[in-house]
CSV table of C-alpha atoms and ligand atoms in Angstrom, one decimal:
chain,number,residue,atom,x,y,z
A,1174,MET,CA,61.5,79.3,93.7
A,1175,LEU,CA,61.6,81.1,90.6
A,1176,TRP,CA,59.7,78.6,88.5
A,1177,LEU,CA,58.2,81.5,86.6
A,1178,ALA,CA,61.6,81.9,85.0
A,1179,PHE,CA,61.0,78.7,82.9
A,1180,GLY,CA,59.3,78.7,79.5
A,1181,PRO,CA,57.6,75.3,78.6
A,1182,SER,CA,54.6,74.6,80.8
A,1183,HIS,CA,55.8,71.0,81.6
A,1184,ALA,CA,59.1,72.4,83.0
A,1185,MET,CA,57.3,75.0,85.0
A,1186,GLU,CA,55.0,72.2,86.5
A,1187,ASN,CA,58.0,70.7,88.1
A,1188,GLN,CA,58.8,73.4,90.1
A,1189,VAL,CA,57.7,74.8,93.5
A,1190,LEU,CA,53.9,75.3,93.9
A,1191,VAL,CA,52.5,77.4,96.8
A,1192,ILE,CA,49.1,76.3,98.0
A,1193,ARG,CA,47.3,79.1,100.1
A,1194,ILE,CA,45.0,77.3,102.5
A,1195,LYS,CA,42.2,79.7,103.5
A,1196,ILE,CA,41.0,79.4,106.9
A,1197,PRO,CA,37.5,80.9,107.6
A,1198,ASN,CA,37.8,84.2,109.4
A,1199,ARG,CA,41.6,83.6,110.3
A,1200,GLY,CA,43.4,84.4,107.2
A,1201,ALA,CA,45.5,81.9,105.5
A,1202,VAL,CA,48.4,79.5,105.7
A,1203,ASP,CA,50.8,79.0,102.7
A,1204,TRP,CA,52.3,75.5,102.1
A,1205,THR,CA,55.2,75.2,99.6
A,1206,VAL,CA,55.1,71.9,97.7
A,1207,ASN,CA,58.1,70.9,95.6
A,1208,SER,CA,56.5,68.8,93.1
A,1209,GLY,CA,52.8,70.0,92.3
A,1210,PRO,CA,52.0,67.4,89.7
A,1211,GLN,CA,52.8,64.4,91.9
A,1212,LEU,CA,50.7,65.8,94.8
A,1213,LEU,CA,47.9,63.5,95.8
A,1214,PHE,CA,44.5,64.4,97.1
A,1215,ARG,CA,45.2,62.7,100.5
A,1216,ASP,CA,48.4,64.7,100.7
A,1217,VAL,CA,46.4,67.9,100.7
A,1218,LEU,CA,44.0,66.6,103.2
A,1219,ASP,CA,46.9,65.7,105.5
A,1220,VAL,CA,48.2,69.1,105.4
A,1221,ILE,CA,44.9,70.6,105.9
A,1222,GLY,CA,44.5,68.3,108.9
A,1223,GLN,CA,47.6,69.8,110.3
A,1224,VAL,CA,46.4,73.5,109.8
A,1225,LEU,CA,42.8,72.6,111.1
A,1226,PRO,CA,43.4,69.8,113.6
A,1227,GLU,CA,40.0,70.0,115.0
A,1228,ALA,CA,38.0,69.9,112.0
A,1229,THR,CA,37.4,66.8,109.9
A,1230,THR,CA,38.0,67.9,106.5
A,1231,THR,CA,36.8,65.7,103.7
A,1232,ALA,CA,37.2,67.9,100.6
A,1233,PHE,CA,38.2,71.2,99.6
A,1234,GLU,CA,37.4,73.8,96.9
A,1235,TYR,CA,39.1,76.2,94.5
A,1236,GLU,CA,37.7,79.1,92.5
A,1237,ASP,CA,37.5,79.2,88.8
A,1238,GLU,CA,38.0,82.3,86.7
A,1239,ASP,CA,34.4,83.2,87.3
A,1240,GLY,CA,34.8,82.8,90.9
A,1241,ASP,CA,32.6,79.7,91.2
A,1242,ARG,CA,33.7,77.2,93.7
A,1243,ILE,CA,34.7,73.7,92.3
A,1244,THR,CA,34.9,71.0,94.8
A,1245,VAL,CA,37.8,68.6,94.9
A,1246,ARG,CA,37.4,65.1,96.2
A,1247,SER,CA,39.7,62.8,94.6
A,1248,ASP,CA,43.1,62.5,92.6
A,1249,GLU,CA,41.3,63.1,89.2
A,1250,GLU,CA,39.7,66.3,90.5
A,1251,MET,CA,43.2,67.3,91.8
A,1252,LYS,CA,44.7,66.9,88.5
A,1253,ALA,CA,41.8,69.0,86.9
A,1254,MET,CA,42.5,71.7,89.6
A,1255,LEU,CA,46.4,71.8,88.9
A,1256,SER,CA,46.0,71.9,85.2
A,1257,TYR,CA,43.7,74.7,85.4
A,1258,TYR,CA,46.0,76.5,88.0
A,1259,TYR,CA,48.9,75.9,85.8
A,1260,SER,CA,47.0,77.6,82.9
A,1261,THR,CA,46.4,80.6,85.0
A,1262,VAL,CA,50.0,80.7,85.9
A,1263,MET,CA,51.0,80.7,82.3
A,1264,GLU,CA,48.8,83.5,81.6
A,1265,GLN,CA,50.2,85.5,84.6
A,1266,GLN,CA,53.8,84.7,83.4
A,1267,VAL,CA,53.1,85.9,79.9
A,1268,ASN,CA,51.6,89.1,81.2
A,1269,GLY,CA,54.6,89.6,83.4
A,1270,GLN,CA,52.5,89.4,86.5
A,1271,LEU,CA,53.4,88.0,90.0
A,1272,ILE,CA,52.4,84.4,90.3
A,1273,GLU,CA,49.5,84.0,92.7
A,1274,PRO,CA,49.4,81.0,95.1
A,1275,LEU,CA,46.7,78.4,94.3
A,1276,GLN,CA,44.1,79.2,96.8
A,1277,ILE,CA,41.9,76.4,98.4
A,1278,PHE,CA,39.1,76.5,100.8
A,1279,PRO,CA,38.9,73.4,103.2
A,1280,ARG,CA,35.5,71.9,103.6
A,1281,ALA,CA,34.9,70.6,107.1
A,1282,CYS,CA,32.5,68.2,108.2
A,1283,LYS,CA,32.0,69.7,111.6
A,1284,PRO,CA,32.7,73.2,112.7
A,1285,PRO,CA,36.4,73.7,113.3
A,1286,GLY,CA,36.0,75.9,116.4
A,1287,GLU,CA,39.0,77.4,118.0
A,1288,ARG,CA,42.1,75.8,116.4
A,1289,ASN,CA,45.6,75.5,117.6
A,1290,ILE,CA,47.4,77.2,114.9
A,1291,HIS,CA,50.5,78.0,117.0
A,1292,GLY,CA,53.6,77.7,115.2
A,1293,LEU,CA,52.0,78.0,111.7
A,1294,LYS,CA,52.7,81.0,109.7
A,1295,VAL,CA,49.3,82.6,109.3
A,1296,ASN,CA,48.8,85.3,106.5
A,1297,THR,CA,46.2,87.5,107.8
A,1298,ARG,CA,46.6,90.2,105.3
A,1299,ALA,CA,43.5,90.7,103.2
A,1300,GLY,CA,42.3,92.9,100.2
A,1301,PRO,CA,44.2,94.1,97.4
A,1302,SER,CA,47.7,94.0,99.0
A,1303,GLN,CA,47.5,90.3,99.2
A,1304,HIS,CA,47.7,90.1,95.4
A,1305,SER,CA,51.2,91.7,95.5
A,1306,SER,CA,52.4,89.8,98.6
A,1307,PRO,CA,55.3,87.6,98.3
A,1308,ALA,CA,54.8,83.8,97.8
A,1309,ILE,CA,55.0,83.5,101.6
A,1310,SER,CA,55.7,79.9,102.5
A,1311,ASP,CA,54.4,77.9,105.4
A,1312,ALA,CA,56.0,77.2,108.5
A,1313,LEU,CA,54.7,73.8,108.9
A,1314,PRO,CA,57.5,72.2,110.6
A,1315,SER,CA,56.6,69.6,109.0
A,1316,ASN,CA,55.5,66.1,108.4
A,1317,SER,CA,54.9,67.0,104.8
A,1318,LEU,CA,58.5,68.0,104.0
A,1319,LYS,CA,59.8,65.1,106.1
A,1320,LYS,CA,57.6,62.8,104.2
A,1321,SER,CA,58.9,64.1,100.9
A,1322,SER,CA,62.6,63.9,101.7
A,1323,ALA,CA,62.0,60.5,103.2
A,1324,GLU,CA,60.4,59.4,99.9
A,1325,LEU,CA,63.3,60.8,98.0
A,1326,LYS,CA,65.8,59.0,100.2
A,1327,LYS,CA,64.0,55.8,99.7
A,1328,ILE,CA,64.1,56.2,96.0
A,1329,LEU,CA,67.9,57.1,96.2
A,1330,ALA,CA,68.8,54.5,98.5
A,1331,ASN,CA,68.1,52.0,95.8
A,1332,GLY,CA,71.0,53.4,93.8
A,1333,GLN,CA,69.0,55.2,91.4
A,1334,MET,CA,70.8,58.6,91.6
A,1335,ASN,CA,72.7,58.9,88.4
A,1336,GLU,CA,73.4,61.6,85.8
A,1337,GLN,CA,70.7,60.3,83.4
A,1338,ASP,CA,67.9,61.1,85.8
A,1339,ILE,CA,69.1,64.6,86.6
A,1340,ARG,CA,68.2,67.8,84.5
A,1341,TYR,CA,70.4,70.6,85.1
A,1342,ARG,CA,68.7,74.1,85.4
A,1343,ASP,CA,70.0,77.4,86.8
A,1344,THR,CA,73.6,77.7,88.1
A,1345,LEU,CA,73.2,78.7,91.9
A,1346,GLY,CA,76.6,79.8,92.3
A,1347,HIS,CA,80.4,79.0,91.8
A,1348,GLY,CA,82.9,78.3,94.6
A,1349,ASN,CA,86.4,77.7,94.7
A,1350,GLY,CA,85.9,73.9,94.3
A,1351,GLY,CA,83.1,73.8,91.9
A,1352,THR,CA,79.7,74.9,90.6
A,1353,VAL,CA,76.4,74.3,92.2
A,1354,TYR,CA,73.2,73.8,90.0
A,1355,LYS,CA,69.6,73.7,90.7
A,1356,ALA,CA,68.5,70.4,89.2
A,1357,TYR,CA,65.4,68.3,88.7
A,1358,HIS,CA,65.4,64.7,89.5
A,1359,VAL,CA,63.1,63.1,87.0
A,1360,PRO,CA,62.1,59.9,88.9
A,1361,SER,CA,61.2,61.6,92.2
A,1362,GLY,CA,60.0,64.9,90.7
A,1363,LYS,CA,62.2,66.7,93.2
A,1364,ILE,CA,64.4,69.8,92.9
A,1365,LEU,CA,67.9,69.2,94.0
A,1366,ALA,CA,71.1,71.3,94.5
A,1367,VAL,CA,73.9,69.4,92.7
A,1368,LYS,CA,77.4,70.6,93.3
A,1369,VAL,CA,79.8,69.5,90.6
A,1370,ILE,CA,83.4,69.3,91.2
A,1371,LEU,CA,86.2,68.5,88.6
A,1372,LEU,CA,88.6,66.3,90.1
A,1373,ASP,CA,91.5,64.6,88.1
A,1374,ILE,CA,92.1,61.7,90.6
A,1375,THR,CA,92.6,57.8,90.4
A,1376,LEU,CA,89.7,55.4,90.6
A,1377,GLU,CA,90.9,54.3,93.9
A,1378,LEU,CA,90.7,57.9,95.4
A,1379,GLN,CA,87.2,58.2,93.8
A,1380,LYS,CA,86.2,55.0,95.8
A,1381,GLN,CA,87.7,56.4,98.8
A,1382,ILE,CA,85.7,59.7,98.6
A,1383,MET,CA,82.5,57.7,97.9
A,1384,SER,CA,83.0,55.7,101.1
A,1385,GLU,CA,83.9,58.7,103.1
A,1386,LEU,CA,80.6,60.5,101.8
A,1387,GLU,CA,78.6,57.5,103.2
A,1388,ILE,CA,78.3,59.3,106.6
A,1389,LEU,CA,76.2,61.9,105.1
A,1390,TYR,CA,73.4,59.4,104.7
A,1391,LYS,CA,73.4,59.1,108.5
A,1392,CYS,CA,73.3,62.8,109.2
A,1393,ASP,CA,69.8,63.4,110.3
A,1394,SER,CA,69.3,66.9,111.7
A,1395,SER,CA,67.0,69.7,110.6
A,1396,TYR,CA,70.1,72.1,110.8
A,1397,ILE,CA,72.2,70.0,108.2
A,1398,ILE,CA,71.4,70.0,104.6
A,1399,GLY,CA,69.8,66.9,103.4
A,1400,PHE,CA,72.1,64.5,101.3
A,1401,TYR,CA,70.6,62.5,98.6
A,1402,GLY,CA,73.7,60.9,96.9
A,1403,ALA,CA,76.9,61.5,95.0
A,1404,PHE,CA,78.3,59.8,91.8
A,1405,PHE,CA,81.4,60.2,89.6
A,1406,VAL,CA,81.2,60.7,85.9
A,1407,GLU,CA,84.4,60.7,84.2
A,1408,ASN,CA,86.7,63.4,86.0
A,1409,ARG,CA,83.8,65.0,88.0
A,1410,ILE,CA,81.8,64.3,91.2
A,1411,SER,CA,78.3,65.5,91.6
A,1412,ILE,CA,76.9,65.7,95.2
A,1413,CYS,CA,73.3,65.9,95.3
A,1414,THR,CA,71.6,67.8,98.3
A,1415,GLU,CA,68.4,69.3,99.3
A,1416,PHE,CA,67.7,72.7,97.4
A,1417,MET,CA,67.3,75.7,99.7
A,1418,ASP,CA,65.2,78.3,98.0
A,1419,GLY,CA,66.5,81.2,100.0
A,1420,GLY,CA,70.1,80.5,99.0
A,1421,SER,CA,73.1,81.3,101.2
A,1422,LEU,CA,73.6,84.0,103.8
A,1423,ASP,CA,76.2,85.8,102.2
A,1424,VAL,CA,73.8,87.5,99.7
A,1425,TYR,CA,71.8,89.1,102.4
A,1426,ARG,CA,72.6,92.4,103.6
A,1427,LYS,CA,71.9,94.0,107.1
A,1428,ILE,CA,70.3,91.0,108.8
A,1429,PRO,CA,68.3,92.4,111.8
A,1430,GLU,CA,69.5,91.1,115.1
A,1431,HIS,CA,66.1,89.3,116.0
A,1432,VAL,CA,66.5,87.3,112.7
A,1433,LEU,CA,70.3,86.9,113.1
A,1434,GLY,CA,69.7,85.6,116.5
A,1435,ARG,CA,67.4,82.8,115.2
A,1436,ILE,CA,69.7,82.0,112.5
A,1437,ALA,CA,72.6,81.7,115.0
A,1438,VAL,CA,70.6,79.4,117.1
A,1439,ALA,CA,70.2,77.1,114.1
A,1440,VAL,CA,73.9,77.2,113.1
A,1441,VAL,CA,75.0,76.5,116.6
A,1442,LYS,CA,72.5,73.5,116.9
A,1443,GLY,CA,74.0,72.3,113.4
A,1444,LEU,CA,77.6,72.7,114.5
A,1445,THR,CA,76.9,70.9,117.8
A,1446,TYR,CA,75.2,68.1,116.1
A,1447,LEU,CA,78.3,67.5,113.6
A,1448,TRP,CA,80.6,67.7,116.6
A,1449,SER,CA,78.6,65.1,118.4
A,1450,LEU,CA,79.4,62.9,115.3
A,1451,LYS,CA,83.0,63.9,115.6
A,1452,ILE,CA,82.9,65.9,112.4
A,1453,LEU,CA,84.5,69.3,112.2
A,1454,HIS,CA,82.8,71.5,109.9
A,1455,ARG,CA,86.1,73.3,108.7
A,1456,ASP,CA,84.5,75.7,106.4
A,1457,VAL,CA,81.9,77.7,108.5
A,1458,LYS,CA,81.0,80.8,106.7
A,1459,PRO,CA,77.9,82.6,105.5
A,1460,SER,CA,78.1,80.9,102.0
A,1461,ASN,CA,77.8,77.7,103.7
A,1462,MET,CA,74.6,78.6,105.8
A,1463,LEU,CA,71.5,78.1,103.6
A,1464,VAL,CA,68.0,79.4,104.4
A,1465,ASN,CA,64.6,78.7,103.0
A,1466,THR,CA,61.2,80.3,102.8
A,1467,ARG,CA,60.1,77.8,105.4
A,1468,GLY,CA,62.4,79.7,107.8
A,1469,GLN,CA,64.7,76.6,108.1
A,1470,VAL,CA,68.5,77.4,108.3
A,1471,LYS,CA,70.9,74.5,107.4
A,1472,LEU,CA,74.7,74.0,107.1
A,1473,CYS,CA,76.4,72.6,104.1
A,1474,ASP,CA,79.9,71.9,102.7
A,1475,PHE,CA,81.3,70.4,105.8
A,1476,GLY,CA,84.5,68.3,105.5
A,1477,VAL,CA,83.3,64.8,106.0
A,1478,SER,CA,85.6,63.4,103.3
A,1479,THR,CA,89.3,64.1,104.1
A,1480,GLN,CA,90.1,62.9,100.5
A,1481,LEU,CA,87.7,65.0,98.9
A,1482,VAL,CA,89.0,68.1,101.0
A,1483,ASN,CA,92.6,67.0,99.9
A,1484,SER,CA,91.8,66.7,96.4
A,1485,ILE,CA,90.1,70.1,96.0
A,1486,ALA,CA,92.9,71.6,98.1
A,1487,LYS,CA,95.3,70.4,95.3
A,1488,THR,CA,93.7,72.8,92.7
A,1489,TYR,CA,93.0,75.5,95.3
A,1490,VAL,CA,95.3,76.8,97.8
A,1491,GLY,CA,94.5,79.6,100.1
A,1492,THR,CA,92.9,80.8,103.2
A,1493,ASN,CA,89.8,82.7,103.6
A,1494,ALA,CA,88.7,85.6,105.8
A,1495,TYR,CA,86.7,83.2,108.2
A,1496,MET,CA,89.6,80.9,109.1
A,1497,ALA,CA,90.8,80.9,112.8
A,1498,PRO,CA,94.3,82.4,113.4
A,1499,GLU,CA,95.7,79.0,114.6
A,1500,ARG,CA,94.7,77.5,111.3
A,1501,ILE,CA,96.2,80.2,109.3
A,1502,SER,CA,99.4,79.6,111.1
A,1503,GLY,CA,99.3,75.9,110.3
A,1504,GLU,CA,98.6,74.8,114.0
A,1505,GLN,CA,96.2,72.1,115.0
A,1506,TYR,CA,92.5,72.5,114.0
A,1507,GLY,CA,89.8,71.7,116.4
A,1508,ILE,CA,86.2,72.5,117.4
A,1509,HIS,CA,87.5,75.8,118.6
A,1510,SER,CA,88.4,76.8,115.2
A,1511,ASP,CA,85.0,76.2,113.9
A,1512,VAL,CA,83.8,78.4,116.9
A,1513,TRP,CA,86.1,81.3,115.7
A,1514,SER,CA,84.5,80.9,112.2
A,1515,LEU,CA,81.1,81.0,113.6
A,1516,GLY,CA,81.8,84.2,115.4
A,1517,ILE,CA,83.2,86.0,112.4
A,1518,SER,CA,80.5,84.9,110.1
A,1519,PHE,CA,78.1,86.9,112.0
A,1520,MET,CA,79.9,90.1,111.9
A,1521,GLU,CA,79.6,92.7,109.5
A,1522,PRO,CA,82.2,92.9,106.5
A,1523,LEU,CA,83.7,95.9,107.8
A,1524,GLN,CA,84.9,94.5,111.1
A,1525,LEU,CA,85.9,91.4,109.1
A,1526,LEU,CA,88.4,93.4,107.3
A,1527,GLN,CA,89.7,95.0,110.4
A,1528,CYS,CA,90.2,91.6,112.1
A,1529,ILE,CA,92.7,90.5,109.4
A,1530,VAL,CA,94.8,93.6,109.8
A,1531,ASP,CA,94.5,94.1,113.5
A,1532,GLU,CA,96.6,92.4,116.2
A,1533,ASP,CA,93.7,92.3,118.6
A,1534,SER,CA,90.3,90.3,117.9
A,1535,PRO,CA,87.7,92.6,116.8
A,1536,VAL,CA,85.1,94.1,118.8
A,1537,LEU,CA,81.7,95.1,117.4
A,1538,PRO,CA,80.5,98.9,117.8
A,1539,VAL,CA,78.5,99.1,120.9
A,1540,GLY,CA,75.1,100.7,120.6
A,1541,GLU,CA,74.2,99.2,117.3
A,1542,PHE,CA,73.9,95.6,118.7
A,1543,SER,CA,72.7,94.2,121.8
A,1544,GLU,CA,75.4,93.4,124.6
A,1545,PRO,CA,74.5,89.7,124.6
A,1546,PHE,CA,75.2,89.6,120.7
A,1547,VAL,CA,78.4,91.7,121.0
A,1548,HIS,CA,79.6,89.3,124.0
A,1549,PHE,CA,78.8,86.3,122.0
A,1550,ILE,CA,80.8,87.4,119.0
A,1551,THR,CA,83.7,88.5,121.1
A,1552,GLN,CA,83.8,85.2,123.1
A,1553,CYS,CA,83.8,83.1,119.8
A,1554,MET,CA,86.8,85.3,118.5
A,1555,ARG,CA,89.1,85.0,121.3
A,1556,LYS,CA,92.7,84.7,120.0
A,1557,GLN,CA,93.3,81.8,122.3
A,1558,PRO,CA,91.4,78.7,121.0
A,1559,LYS,CA,90.8,77.2,124.5
A,1560,GLU,CA,89.2,80.5,125.5
A,1561,ARG,CA,86.5,80.3,123.0
A,1562,PRO,CA,83.1,78.9,124.3
A,1563,ALA,CA,82.9,75.0,124.3
A,1564,PRO,CA,79.7,73.4,122.5
A,1565,GLU,CA,77.5,73.5,125.6
A,1566,GLU,CA,78.7,77.0,126.5
A,1567,LEU,CA,77.5,78.1,123.2
A,1568,MET,CA,74.1,76.7,123.7
A,1569,GLY,CA,73.8,78.2,127.1
A,1570,HIS,CA,75.0,81.7,125.9
A,1571,PRO,CA,72.5,84.4,126.7
A,1572,PHE,CA,72.3,85.5,123.0
A,1573,ILE,CA,71.5,82.0,121.9
A,1574,VAL,CA,69.2,81.3,124.8
A,1575,GLN,CA,67.2,84.5,124.1
A,1576,PHE,CA,66.6,83.4,120.5
A,1577,ASN,CA,66.1,79.6,121.1
A,1578,ASP,CA,62.3,79.8,120.9
A,1579,GLY,CA,61.8,77.8,117.7
A,1580,ASN,CA,60.2,80.8,115.8
A,1581,ALA,CA,60.9,79.8,112.3
A,1582,THR,CA,58.2,82.4,111.1
A,1583,VAL,CA,60.6,85.3,111.8
A,1584,VAL,CA,63.3,83.8,109.4
A,1585,SER,CA,60.6,82.8,106.9
A,1586,MET,CA,59.1,86.2,106.7
A,1587,TRP,CA,62.5,87.8,106.2
A,1588,VAL,CA,63.6,85.4,103.6
A,1589,CYS,CA,60.3,85.9,101.6
A,1590,ARG,CA,60.7,89.6,101.9
A,1591,ALA,CA,64.3,89.6,100.8
A,1592,LEU,CA,63.5,87.3,97.9
A,1593,GLU,CA,60.4,89.5,96.8
A,1594,GLU,CA,62.6,92.6,96.9
A,1595,ARG,CA,65.4,91.0,94.9
A,1596,ARG,CA,62.9,89.7,92.5
A,1597,SER,CA,61.4,93.3,92.1
A,1598,GLN,CA,64.8,94.9,91.7
A,1599,HIS,CA,66.3,92.3,89.2
A,1600,GLY,CA,63.2,90.6,87.8
A,1601,PRO,CA,63.1,86.7,87.6
A,1602,PRO,CA,66.7,85.2,87.0
B,3158,ATP,P1,83.5,77.7,98.6
B,3158,ATP,O1,83.7,77.1,97.4
B,3158,ATP,O2,84.8,78.5,99.1
B,3158,ATP,O3,82.9,77.0,99.7
B,3158,ATP,P2,80.9,78.9,98.2
B,3158,ATP,O4,80.3,78.3,99.4
B,3158,ATP,O5,80.4,80.2,97.9
B,3158,ATP,O6,82.4,78.8,98.3
B,3158,ATP,P3,79.8,76.7,96.7
B,3158,ATP,O7,79.8,75.7,97.9
B,3158,ATP,O8,80.4,76.0,95.4
B,3158,ATP,O9,80.7,77.9,96.9
B,3158,ATP,O10,78.4,77.3,96.3
B,3158,ATP,C1,78.1,78.2,95.6
B,3158,ATP,C2,76.8,78.9,95.8
B,3158,ATP,O11,75.6,77.9,95.6
B,3158,ATP,C3,76.5,79.2,97.3
B,3158,ATP,O12,77.1,80.4,97.7
B,3158,ATP,C4,75.0,79.1,97.4
B,3158,ATP,O13,74.5,80.3,97.3
B,3158,ATP,C5,74.6,78.2,96.3
B,3158,ATP,N1,74.3,77.0,97.0
B,3158,ATP,C6,75.1,75.9,97.4
B,3158,ATP,N2,74.3,74.9,97.9
B,3158,ATP,C7,73.0,75.1,97.8
B,3158,ATP,C8,71.8,74.5,98.1
B,3158,ATP,N3,71.7,73.3,98.7
B,3158,ATP,N4,70.6,75.2,97.8
B,3158,ATP,C9,70.6,76.4,97.3
B,3158,ATP,N5,71.6,77.1,97.0
B,3158,ATP,C10,72.9,76.5,97.1
B,3159,MG,MG1,79.8,76.3,99.8
C-alpha cells in the first residue's frame, strides 16, 4: 500500500500500482498491481478482457497532462505510459496530495454491449469526490493475482529465495516470536511479508524446521496466506509470505456485523482447510487473520512446525487471551480448541476480559448483535470442548450460511475505507 512513503522514484516504482479501468457509462474498476514496472501490455489486455468479457479490446488509452488521449498498443508504449504516470505520482507526492490511480480507457473493436460485471467491484462515483476517494482495489478474484503468485512460486521453487535478494522495508509489526517486515524481492519484483525470528538452535533443529515447513508449499487455499519460502541465516529464520495490504484484524475497531460475517466465513473456511490437512492452527487470534484491499481474508502463523513452535516457546512462555480453557489447564489440544479461539476472536475486547475472569462462558449483549451471531460465538465458546461445533457444523451454522455469498466487495470497501481513514489521521507511515 503506502508506497507514497518511499523517497526515490525507483523504490516507489516497485510498489503497488492501482490501475483504474474506465468502463464507458458504467464507472470504473480498480485493479491493484503489485509490480508496475514488470507489467506487460498483454497482462493489461487480459484484465480488461475479464472486466469487459464481451468486447474485443486491442488497445487502451491514457490521458496526458493536457487531457489528450494517448494510445497504448505495445510494451514500449506501456513503458512510456508508466514512466509518465510515475512522474505525476512524484509530483503528487511532493505536493502532499493523494496519489491518484492510473486511469486507462479500453478501446474495443466491437461495442461491448451489456457486460457481466457481476462480482467485480465497480466504482461508479464520478466528479470531484473521485479525486479524494481511496485507492479502492479491484475484486477481480482473480487470474491476475493467481498468475503473479504462481510466477513467484515458480521462481522461488528454484531455490532462489535468499537474503541477498530481499530488501527489507517497513516494519509491519512485532510479535512474541519475531518481527514482520514488508520487503521487496528483487528477482520477482514482488512485495513480501518476511517474518524474522531469532532462534539459537543447532543445525540439526534448523534442518528439522525447514523440512516441517515444506508442507506450506502444498497449502493451496485462498483463505491461507501464500508461502514463498524460508531460510536460515546465522541464528535467525526468515519466513517469506504473501503481503496483505490491509494488515491484521486486531488493528480494526468496531467491525460491522455484515463485514465481520464475511470475514468469519473466510476464517472458518481457512480453518476447515487446515484441519482437512490434519493441521491444527494453535494460534487463532485477530492478529493472525489478515485482510487486503481485494477483500480477501487469510489465516497466517499456524503451527505446522512443531520444532519451530517449541523453539519459539523456549524464549516465550505464556498464555494469551484467545487460548481455550483446556489448553490453559494443560489438557489435550484439538480442533475444538481452535474453535474456542475462533469464537473469542470475534468478540469485543470487553467481553474478552470478562471471559478470563468469569466462571461461565461469556455471552454477547443481545440487541447489539444479531441472534445468529450471538449463537455462533456462544456455541464456539462452550466450556466443554466436545460441545463446541464440529467443522461441518460451523459451515452449516446460520450465521456462516447467511454470509457465505462470496461477496468480497463488502470486505474490500471496508478495508479501503479504514486504510484511508488511518492515512488521513496519521499520514503515510
Ligand atoms: P504473536 O507473535 O503472538 O503471534 P502477532 O501475530 O501480533 O503476535 P507477528 O505474527 O509477529 O505477531 O506479526 C506482527 C504483525 O505483523 C501482525 O500483527 C500483522 O499486523 C503484521 N503481519 C504479519 N504478517 C503479515 C502479512 N503477511 N502481511 C501484512 N502484515 C502482516
Ligand atoms: Mg502473528
